[in-house]
């Protein structure tokens, strides 16, 4: 009897999961939007936002009182400060006295149109000259005037010219200006000037330059809202769902004729949606418990162990692809930071070592290496083999280093010298 009931519950849950898979797949920040797609045509259900509530709790009451007395979202929106884009700021500066004529302004606007997202000029002066019925020399002179615009360095063709633009806008005496200009022109060989009494001061000024020049205008990463917390509570590590940001589904059928077929169908849809949301919570909570069990050493300060999607799939009796969708775009916060759930699933090098552990070890080695003598891939390979007691090949170390966005030993040496 119990077995039959268990199978019936399991079948019901599997059907619900299949029907509402997008709810399981959605990240916590997108969950409300996903739920809204299911509730838009159901008059008996309402999704109440907690993200908006949490946001509003951080806004001073006085500010809310001064805002327009309409919906809460409009009050929050009214308090949002709209930042000008890079192009807005540049357009405002295309005016006299720097660009006194209509032609010079037209050329300057064309230059702006040919800036890439980093703020470098990628256009063709000759083409702009043709479009603006001017000479290439005149167009180039106008581009050089960008050295006086904000942000400094904008409109340059490359890093070296961007530094020269930024030098022009800096405030330094003639001696330091001349030295910095020489260093920029021969940046790869700047150590030849080490004996100059103002060398350190000059390098400090160069390090203050923005590279790329439009770096302050790069699109900011959205805030990550973790689905799970793993924290030490009274000496015990526990897993907790981020209920503070979970939306609430409210079913209102007080005035509905529950005998009507349409009403019955909509109420069933609503209940299925609530079941799917509860299943999402239960599934992620169980995944969190299993990650804690498998990766306990990591949460205690150790390394990530090999863990496969198959390990979880067997526990849930689902295909690994379903588990993969369940952990996509989900994050876990612990005392070591915020991590994507996928980062806990790594390929095993052997039974006890994961490639993630090796990558962490490589990153830590490079971070603490001797700057005058950076570690070569061969030396890193030897250290990894000694540390983990395994055999690897150098090309694997090179692949991991590139995946970590770490330059080669010779390139790192040059970078270290520049940052003296």
GROMACS .gro file of C-alpha atoms in nm:
model
  420
    1UNK     CA    1   0.000   0.000   0.000
    2UNK     CA    2   0.282   0.239   0.102
    3UNK     CA    3   0.480   0.143  -0.208
    4UNK     CA    4   0.180   0.219  -0.435
    5UNK     CA    5   0.125   0.554  -0.264
    6UNK     CA    6   0.494   0.640  -0.297
    7UNK     CA    7   0.487   0.557  -0.668
    8UNK     CA    8   0.172   0.767  -0.719
    9UNK     CA    9   0.331   1.068  -0.542
   10UNK     CA   10   0.648   1.023  -0.743
   11UNK     CA   11   0.451   1.010  -1.070
   12UNK     CA   12   0.256   1.324  -0.971
   13UNK     CA   13   0.578   1.510  -0.884
   14UNK     CA   14   0.747   1.400  -1.206
   15UNK     CA   15   0.450   1.520  -1.411
   16UNK     CA   16   0.445   1.853  -1.228
   17UNK     CA   17   0.818   1.894  -1.275
   18UNK     CA   18   0.788   1.823  -1.646
   19UNK     CA   19   0.495   2.060  -1.688
   20UNK     CA   20   0.657   2.346  -1.498
   21UNK     CA   21   1.022   2.284  -1.585
   22UNK     CA   22   1.082   2.655  -1.668
   23UNK     CA   23   1.017   2.734  -1.298
   24UNK     CA   24   1.294   2.496  -1.197
   25UNK     CA   25   1.528   2.632  -1.464
   26UNK     CA   26   1.480   3.001  -1.380
   27UNK     CA   27   1.730   3.182  -1.159
   28UNK     CA   28   1.590   3.348  -0.846
   29UNK     CA   29   1.614   3.694  -1.004
   30UNK     CA   30   1.408   3.575  -1.306
   31UNK     CA   31   1.161   3.358  -1.117
   32UNK     CA   32   0.889   3.622  -1.081
   33UNK     CA   33   0.891   3.690  -1.455
   34UNK     CA   34   0.862   3.317  -1.528
   35UNK     CA   35   0.573   3.278  -1.285
   36UNK     CA   36   0.407   3.581  -1.441
   37UNK     CA   37   0.395   3.404  -1.778
   38UNK     CA   38   0.185   3.128  -1.620
   39UNK     CA   39  -0.041   3.359  -1.419
   40UNK     CA   40  -0.114   3.628  -1.679
   41UNK     CA   41  -0.433   3.452  -1.796
   42UNK     CA   42  -0.542   3.317  -1.460
   43UNK     CA   43  -0.771   3.558  -1.271
   44UNK     CA   44  -0.756   3.357  -0.947
   45UNK     CA   45  -0.385   3.378  -0.879
   46UNK     CA   46  -0.145   3.658  -0.791
   47UNK     CA   47   0.234   3.658  -0.762
   48UNK     CA   48   0.354   3.886  -0.483
   49UNK     CA   49   0.709   4.012  -0.522
   50UNK     CA   50   0.957   3.989  -0.237
   51UNK     CA   51   1.247   4.131  -0.435
   52UNK     CA   52   1.060   4.462  -0.458
   53UNK     CA   53   0.969   4.443  -0.088
   54UNK     CA   54   1.332   4.379   0.010
   55UNK     CA   55   1.445   4.667  -0.209
   56UNK     CA   56   1.189   4.906  -0.064
   57UNK     CA   57   1.293   4.820   0.292
   58UNK     CA   58   1.636   4.966   0.217
   59UNK     CA   59   1.494   5.305   0.114
   60UNK     CA   60   1.447   5.567   0.389
   61UNK     CA   61   1.083   5.639   0.475
   62UNK     CA   62   1.128   6.012   0.419
   63UNK     CA   63   1.239   5.945   0.063
   64UNK     CA   64   0.930   5.734  -0.002
   65UNK     CA   65   0.705   6.004   0.140
   66UNK     CA   66   0.846   6.257  -0.106
   67UNK     CA   67   0.801   6.022  -0.402
   68UNK     CA   68   0.483   6.027  -0.615
   69UNK     CA   69   0.198   5.857  -0.433
   70UNK     CA   70   0.129   5.580  -0.678
   71UNK     CA   71   0.256   5.221  -0.686
   72UNK     CA   72   0.561   5.115  -0.486
   73UNK     CA   73   0.751   5.024  -0.801
   74UNK     CA   74   0.699   5.378  -0.937
   75UNK     CA   75   0.828   5.522  -0.609
   76UNK     CA   76   1.140   5.310  -0.632
   77UNK     CA   77   1.184   5.402  -0.998
   78UNK     CA   78   1.149   5.772  -0.911
   79UNK     CA   79   1.444   5.739  -0.675
   80UNK     CA   80   1.667   5.573  -0.933
   81UNK     CA   81   1.947   5.794  -1.060
   82UNK     CA   82   1.992   5.761  -1.434
   83UNK     CA   83   2.360   5.757  -1.525
   84UNK     CA   84   2.464   5.922  -1.850
   85UNK     CA   85   2.621   5.694  -2.107
   86UNK     CA   86   2.970   5.751  -2.244
   87UNK     CA   87   2.820   5.883  -2.569
   88UNK     CA   88   2.590   6.125  -2.387
   89UNK     CA   89   2.887   6.271  -2.202
   90UNK     CA   90   3.092   6.303  -2.521
   91UNK     CA   91   2.809   6.462  -2.721
   92UNK     CA   92   2.773   6.732  -2.455
   93UNK     CA   93   3.140   6.827  -2.504
   94UNK     CA   94   3.120   6.870  -2.881
   95UNK     CA   95   3.076   7.246  -2.864
   96UNK     CA   96   3.278   7.570  -2.882
   97UNK     CA   97   3.545   7.667  -2.809
   98UNK     CA   98   3.704   7.324  -2.869
   99UNK     CA   99   3.485   7.259  -3.174
  100UNK     CA  100   3.384   7.608  -3.293
  101UNK     CA  101   3.249   7.537  -3.643
  102UNK     CA  102   2.969   7.319  -3.776
  103UNK     CA  103   3.224   7.117  -3.978
  104UNK     CA  104   3.450   7.049  -3.679
  105UNK     CA  105   3.147   6.939  -3.477
  106UNK     CA  106   3.029   6.711  -3.757
  107UNK     CA  107   3.376   6.550  -3.776
  108UNK     CA  108   3.390   6.510  -3.397
  109UNK     CA  109   3.050   6.338  -3.394
  110UNK     CA  110   3.169   6.103  -3.669
  111UNK     CA  111   3.472   6.016  -3.456
  112UNK     CA  112   3.243   5.936  -3.164
  113UNK     CA  113   3.037   5.707  -3.389
  114UNK     CA  114   3.356   5.514  -3.467
  115UNK     CA  115   3.458   5.447  -3.106
  116UNK     CA  116   3.446   5.086  -2.988
  117UNK     CA  117   3.309   4.986  -2.648
  118UNK     CA  118   3.652   5.035  -2.490
  119UNK     CA  119   3.668   5.396  -2.609
  120UNK     CA  120   3.928   5.346  -2.883
  121UNK     CA  121   3.890   5.494  -3.232
  122UNK     CA  122   3.845   5.222  -3.493
  123UNK     CA  123   3.730   5.428  -3.791
  124UNK     CA  124   3.909   5.550  -4.102
  125UNK     CA  125   4.008   5.918  -4.105
  126UNK     CA  126   4.003   5.924  -4.484
  127UNK     CA  127   3.645   5.797  -4.492
  128UNK     CA  128   3.532   6.055  -4.235
  129UNK     CA  129   3.706   6.329  -4.434
  130UNK     CA  130   3.516   6.223  -4.746
  131UNK     CA  131   3.181   6.213  -4.563
  132UNK     CA  132   3.239   6.555  -4.405
  133UNK     CA  133   3.386   6.713  -4.720
  134UNK     CA  134   3.709   6.793  -4.540
  135UNK     CA  135   4.075   6.690  -4.558
  136UNK     CA  136   4.230   6.396  -4.373
  137UNK     CA  137   4.473   6.635  -4.202
  138UNK     CA  138   4.189   6.845  -4.063
  139UNK     CA  139   4.002   6.537  -3.941
  140UNK     CA  140   4.313   6.404  -3.767
  141UNK     CA  141   4.371   6.740  -3.595
  142UNK     CA  142   4.015   6.729  -3.465
  143UNK     CA  143   4.066   6.374  -3.338
  144UNK     CA  144   4.374   6.493  -3.151
  145UNK     CA  145   4.151   6.743  -2.969
  146UNK     CA  146   3.985   6.446  -2.799
  147UNK     CA  147   4.287   6.447  -2.567
  148UNK     CA  148   4.110   6.734  -2.390
  149UNK     CA  149   3.778   6.555  -2.348
  150UNK     CA  150   3.644   6.357  -2.055
  151UNK     CA  151   3.704   6.075  -1.989
  152UNK     CA  152   4.078   6.120  -2.056
  153UNK     CA  153   4.225   5.893  -2.323
  154UNK     CA  154   3.904   5.863  -2.522
  155UNK     CA  155   3.934   5.866  -2.903
  156UNK     CA  156   4.291   5.730  -2.905
  157UNK     CA  157   4.389   5.461  -3.154
  158UNK     CA  158   4.572   5.237  -2.908
  159UNK     CA  159   4.691   5.207  -2.548
  160UNK     CA  160   5.007   5.408  -2.602
  161UNK     CA  161   4.822   5.702  -2.756
  162UNK     CA  162   4.552   5.678  -2.487
  163UNK     CA  163   4.823   5.715  -2.221
  164UNK     CA  164   4.961   6.018  -2.407
  165UNK     CA  165   4.612   6.172  -2.418
  166UNK     CA  166   4.575   6.112  -2.044
  167UNK     CA  167   4.920   6.260  -1.983
  168UNK     CA  168   4.811   6.577  -2.164
  169UNK     CA  169   4.515   6.612  -1.928
  170UNK     CA  170   4.718   6.543  -1.613
  171UNK     CA  171   4.869   6.805  -1.387
  172UNK     CA  172   5.245   6.758  -1.355
  173UNK     CA  173   5.556   6.970  -1.393
  174UNK     CA  174   5.755   6.988  -1.716
  175UNK     CA  175   6.032   6.752  -1.599
  176UNK     CA  176   5.789   6.477  -1.495
  177UNK     CA  177   5.582   6.533  -1.812
  178UNK     CA  178   5.887   6.477  -2.032
  179UNK     CA  179   5.995   6.167  -1.843
  180UNK     CA  180   5.649   6.009  -1.852
  181UNK     CA  181   5.619   6.083  -2.224
  182UNK     CA  182   5.951   5.904  -2.287
  183UNK     CA  183   5.843   5.609  -2.074
  184UNK     CA  184   5.515   5.577  -2.265
  185UNK     CA  185   5.698   5.585  -2.597
  186UNK     CA  186   5.931   5.307  -2.475
  187UNK     CA  187   5.704   5.133  -2.228
  188UNK     CA  188   5.842   4.785  -2.298
  189UNK     CA  189   6.190   4.909  -2.204
  190UNK     CA  190   6.093   5.139  -1.916
  191UNK     CA  191   6.337   4.965  -1.677
  192UNK     CA  192   6.621   5.144  -1.857
  193UNK     CA  193   6.508   5.456  -1.670
  194UNK     CA  194   6.522   5.297  -1.323
  195UNK     CA  195   6.807   5.514  -1.213
  196UNK     CA  196   6.620   5.834  -1.289
  197UNK     CA  197   6.538   6.007  -0.958
  198UNK     CA  198   6.171   6.047  -1.057
  199UNK     CA  199   6.125   5.703  -1.215
  200UNK     CA  200   5.900   5.566  -0.939
  201UNK     CA  201   5.689   5.882  -0.944
  202UNK     CA  202   5.654   5.860  -1.323
  203UNK     CA  203   5.551   5.494  -1.313
  204UNK     CA  204   5.298   5.573  -1.041
  205UNK     CA  205   5.140   5.831  -1.271
  206UNK     CA  206   5.127   5.585  -1.562
  207UNK     CA  207   4.962   5.324  -1.340
  208UNK     CA  208   4.689   5.578  -1.257
  209UNK     CA  209   4.584   5.602  -1.624
  210UNK     CA  210   4.263   5.422  -1.727
  211UNK     CA  211   4.312   5.126  -1.957
  212UNK     CA  212   4.093   5.099  -2.158
  213UNK     CA  213   3.985   5.463  -2.140
  214UNK     CA  214   3.610   5.380  -2.124
  215UNK     CA  215   3.651   5.125  -1.842
  216UNK     CA  216   3.431   5.329  -1.604
  217UNK     CA  217   3.143   5.299  -1.852
  218UNK     CA  218   3.150   4.923  -1.895
  219UNK     CA  219   2.817   4.757  -1.828
  220UNK     CA  220   2.801   4.664  -1.463
  221UNK     CA  221   2.743   4.304  -1.368
  222UNK     CA  222   2.394   4.252  -1.223
  223UNK     CA  223   2.374   4.170  -0.853
  224UNK     CA  224   2.366   3.797  -0.789
  225UNK     CA  225   2.087   3.670  -0.565
  226UNK     CA  226   2.189   3.330  -0.419
  227UNK     CA  227   1.928   3.055  -0.399
  228UNK     CA  228   2.105   2.881  -0.111
  229UNK     CA  229   2.307   2.971   0.195
  230UNK     CA  230   2.559   2.740   0.358
  231UNK     CA  231   2.665   2.889   0.689
  232UNK     CA  232   2.802   2.790   1.027
  233UNK     CA  233   2.524   2.809   1.283
  234UNK     CA  234   2.614   2.739   1.648
  235UNK     CA  235   2.907   2.521   1.547
  236UNK     CA  236   2.713   2.328   1.281
  237UNK     CA  237   2.712   2.387   0.905
  238UNK     CA  238   2.359   2.408   0.770
  239UNK     CA  239   2.185   2.470   0.436
  240UNK     CA  240   1.914   2.732   0.409
  241UNK     CA  241   1.694   2.853   0.122
  242UNK     CA  242   1.690   3.224   0.042
  243UNK     CA  243   1.321   3.259   0.134
  244UNK     CA  244   1.354   3.636   0.170
  245UNK     CA  245   1.357   3.674  -0.209
  246UNK     CA  246   1.112   3.397  -0.302
  247UNK     CA  247   0.786   3.528  -0.453
  248UNK     CA  248   0.461   3.431  -0.285
  249UNK     CA  249   0.172   3.281  -0.485
  250UNK     CA  250  -0.171   3.382  -0.355
  251UNK     CA  251  -0.482   3.189  -0.464
  252UNK     CA  252  -0.807   3.385  -0.436
  253UNK     CA  253  -1.125   3.188  -0.513
  254UNK     CA  254  -1.363   3.346  -0.258
  255UNK     CA  255  -1.598   3.483  -0.525
  256UNK     CA  256  -1.547   3.207  -0.780
  257UNK     CA  257  -1.811   2.956  -0.887
  258UNK     CA  258  -1.608   2.642  -0.818
  259UNK     CA  259  -1.857   2.422  -1.003
  260UNK     CA  260  -1.789   2.594  -1.334
  261UNK     CA  261  -1.550   2.395  -1.558
  262UNK     CA  262  -1.343   2.701  -1.651
  263UNK     CA  263  -1.303   2.796  -1.285
  264UNK     CA  264  -1.212   2.439  -1.188
  265UNK     CA  265  -0.946   2.427  -1.461
  266UNK     CA  266  -0.793   2.759  -1.355
  267UNK     CA  267  -0.788   2.658  -0.987
  268UNK     CA  268  -0.612   2.333  -1.082
  269UNK     CA  269  -0.357   2.531  -1.283
  270UNK     CA  270  -0.299   2.755  -0.983
  271UNK     CA  271  -0.252   2.463  -0.745
  272UNK     CA  272  -0.013   2.295  -0.990
  273UNK     CA  273   0.186   2.618  -1.004
  274UNK     CA  274   0.208   2.631  -0.624
  275UNK     CA  275   0.317   2.264  -0.621
  276UNK     CA  276   0.583   2.340  -0.884
  277UNK     CA  277   0.721   2.630  -0.680
  278UNK     CA  278   0.729   2.412  -0.367
  279UNK     CA  279   0.903   2.142  -0.569
  280UNK     CA  280   1.161   2.394  -0.687
  281UNK     CA  281   1.236   2.482  -0.325
  282UNK     CA  282   1.252   2.118  -0.215
  283UNK     CA  283   1.472   2.020  -0.510
  284UNK     CA  284   1.722   2.299  -0.458
  285UNK     CA  285   1.729   2.243  -0.083
  286UNK     CA  286   1.810   1.874  -0.136
  287UNK     CA  287   2.077   1.967  -0.393
  288UNK     CA  288   2.225   2.202  -0.133
  289UNK     CA  289   2.233   1.923   0.127
  290UNK     CA  290   2.405   1.689  -0.117
  291UNK     CA  291   2.662   1.952  -0.217
  292UNK     CA  292   2.734   2.008   0.152
  293UNK     CA  293   2.777   1.634   0.204
  294UNK     CA  294   3.005   1.586  -0.099
  295UNK     CA  295   3.198   1.911  -0.058
  296UNK     CA  296   3.213   1.933   0.322
  297UNK     CA  297   3.593   1.978   0.313
  298UNK     CA  298   3.554   2.277   0.080
  299UNK     CA  299   3.318   2.454   0.320
  300UNK     CA  300   3.572   2.391   0.596
  301UNK     CA  301   3.844   2.563   0.392
  302UNK     CA  302   3.964   2.272   0.179
  303UNK     CA  303   3.945   2.200  -0.193
  304UNK     CA  304   3.657   2.103  -0.422
  305UNK     CA  305   3.635   1.727  -0.467
  306UNK     CA  306   3.530   1.548  -0.788
  307UNK     CA  307   3.151   1.547  -0.813
  308UNK     CA  308   2.939   1.443  -1.110
  309UNK     CA  309   2.586   1.533  -1.214
  310UNK     CA  310   2.527   1.159  -1.227
  311UNK     CA  311   2.575   1.144  -0.849
  312UNK     CA  312   2.278   1.376  -0.796
  313UNK     CA  313   2.073   1.231  -1.080
  314UNK     CA  314   2.077   0.887  -0.916
  315UNK     CA  315   1.958   1.034  -0.586
  316UNK     CA  316   1.668   1.218  -0.755
  317UNK     CA  317   1.598   0.939  -1.005
  318UNK     CA  318   1.613   1.195  -1.286
  319UNK     CA  319   1.832   1.224  -1.594
  320UNK     CA  320   2.159   1.420  -1.550
  321UNK     CA  321   2.023   1.670  -1.805
  322UNK     CA  322   1.733   1.754  -1.570
  323UNK     CA  323   1.975   1.813  -1.281
  324UNK     CA  324   2.190   2.025  -1.511
  325UNK     CA  325   1.889   2.248  -1.586
  326UNK     CA  326   1.800   2.259  -1.216
  327UNK     CA  327   2.140   2.401  -1.115
  328UNK     CA  328   2.178   2.638  -1.413
  329UNK     CA  329   2.185   3.007  -1.315
  330UNK     CA  330   2.169   2.916  -0.945
  331UNK     CA  331   2.412   3.037  -0.680
  332UNK     CA  332   2.520   2.941  -0.330
  333UNK     CA  333   2.661   3.177  -0.070
  334UNK     CA  334   2.897   3.058   0.204
  335UNK     CA  335   3.173   3.211   0.415
  336UNK     CA  336   3.413   3.173   0.120
  337UNK     CA  337   3.199   3.383  -0.116
  338UNK     CA  338   2.925   3.329  -0.375
  339UNK     CA  339   2.962   3.034  -0.612
  340UNK     CA  340   2.753   2.901  -0.898
  341UNK     CA  341   2.612   2.556  -0.822
  342UNK     CA  342   2.776   2.428  -1.141
  343UNK     CA  343   3.120   2.515  -1.001
  344UNK     CA  344   3.084   2.227  -0.753
  345UNK     CA  345   3.063   1.974  -1.034
  346UNK     CA  346   3.406   1.917  -1.181
  347UNK     CA  347   3.583   1.655  -1.388
  348UNK     CA  348   3.786   1.407  -1.186
  349UNK     CA  349   4.158   1.381  -1.257
  350UNK     CA  350   4.162   1.077  -1.031
  351UNK     CA  351   3.931   0.948  -0.756
  352UNK     CA  352   4.033   1.217  -0.507
  353UNK     CA  353   4.138   1.513  -0.725
  354UNK     CA  354   3.926   1.744  -0.939
  355UNK     CA  355   4.043   1.980  -1.211
  356UNK     CA  356   3.888   2.264  -1.009
  357UNK     CA  357   4.122   2.187  -0.718
  358UNK     CA  358   4.421   2.192  -0.954
  359UNK     CA  359   4.309   2.520  -1.110
  360UNK     CA  360   4.273   2.675  -0.764
  361UNK     CA  361   4.623   2.554  -0.676
  362UNK     CA  362   4.767   2.698  -1.000
  363UNK     CA  363   4.596   3.034  -0.941
  364UNK     CA  364   4.728   3.044  -0.584
  365UNK     CA  365   5.082   2.958  -0.699
  366UNK     CA  366   5.086   3.235  -0.958
  367UNK     CA  367   4.938   3.482  -0.711
  368UNK     CA  368   5.224   3.418  -0.468
  369UNK     CA  369   5.508   3.361  -0.716
  370UNK     CA  370   5.836   3.552  -0.714
  371UNK     CA  371   5.778   3.847  -0.947
  372UNK     CA  372   6.135   3.858  -1.068
  373UNK     CA  373   6.119   3.492  -1.167
  374UNK     CA  374   5.764   3.382  -1.262
  375UNK     CA  375   5.686   3.009  -1.267
  376UNK     CA  376   5.705   2.840  -1.606
  377UNK     CA  377   5.444   2.583  -1.710
  378UNK     CA  378   5.704   2.308  -1.652
  379UNK     CA  379   5.766   2.426  -1.296
  380UNK     CA  380   5.391   2.455  -1.231
  381UNK     CA  381   5.350   2.099  -1.366
  382UNK     CA  382   5.617   1.968  -1.127
  383UNK     CA  383   5.454   2.140  -0.831
  384UNK     CA  384   5.109   2.007  -0.922
  385UNK     CA  385   5.239   1.651  -0.956
  386UNK     CA  386   5.418   1.675  -0.621
  387UNK     CA  387   5.118   1.830  -0.448
  388UNK     CA  388   4.851   1.588  -0.573
  389UNK     CA  389   5.062   1.278  -0.640
  390UNK     CA  390   4.941   1.245  -0.998
  391UNK     CA  391   5.091   1.242  -1.347
  392UNK     CA  392   4.997   1.507  -1.600
  393UNK     CA  393   5.133   1.659  -1.920
  394UNK     CA  394   5.248   2.019  -1.970
  395UNK     CA  395   4.982   2.101  -2.232
  396UNK     CA  396   4.711   2.033  -1.971
  397UNK     CA  397   4.873   2.287  -1.737
  398UNK     CA  398   4.893   2.535  -2.026
  399UNK     CA  399   4.523   2.477  -2.101
  400UNK     CA  400   4.426   2.534  -1.737
  401UNK     CA  401   4.642   2.848  -1.719
  402UNK     CA  402   4.471   2.993  -2.026
  403UNK     CA  403   4.127   2.906  -1.887
  404UNK     CA  404   4.222   3.100  -1.574
  405UNK     CA  405   4.321   3.394  -1.797
  406UNK     CA  406   4.681   3.381  -1.669
  407UNK     CA  407   4.953   3.502  -1.905
  408UNK     CA  408   5.266   3.297  -1.981
  409UNK     CA  409   5.569   3.334  -1.753
  410UNK     CA  410   5.747   3.566  -1.998
  411UNK     CA  411   5.439   3.785  -2.041
  412UNK     CA  412   5.382   3.795  -1.663
  413UNK     CA  413   5.741   3.906  -1.612
  414UNK     CA  414   5.686   4.204  -1.844
  415UNK     CA  415   5.360   4.290  -1.668
  416UNK     CA  416   5.530   4.272  -1.327
  417UNK     CA  417   5.803   4.506  -1.446
  418UNK     CA  418   5.552   4.761  -1.571
  419UNK     CA  419   5.370   4.755  -1.236
  420UNK     CA  420   5.687   4.822  -1.032
   0.00000   0.00000   0.00000
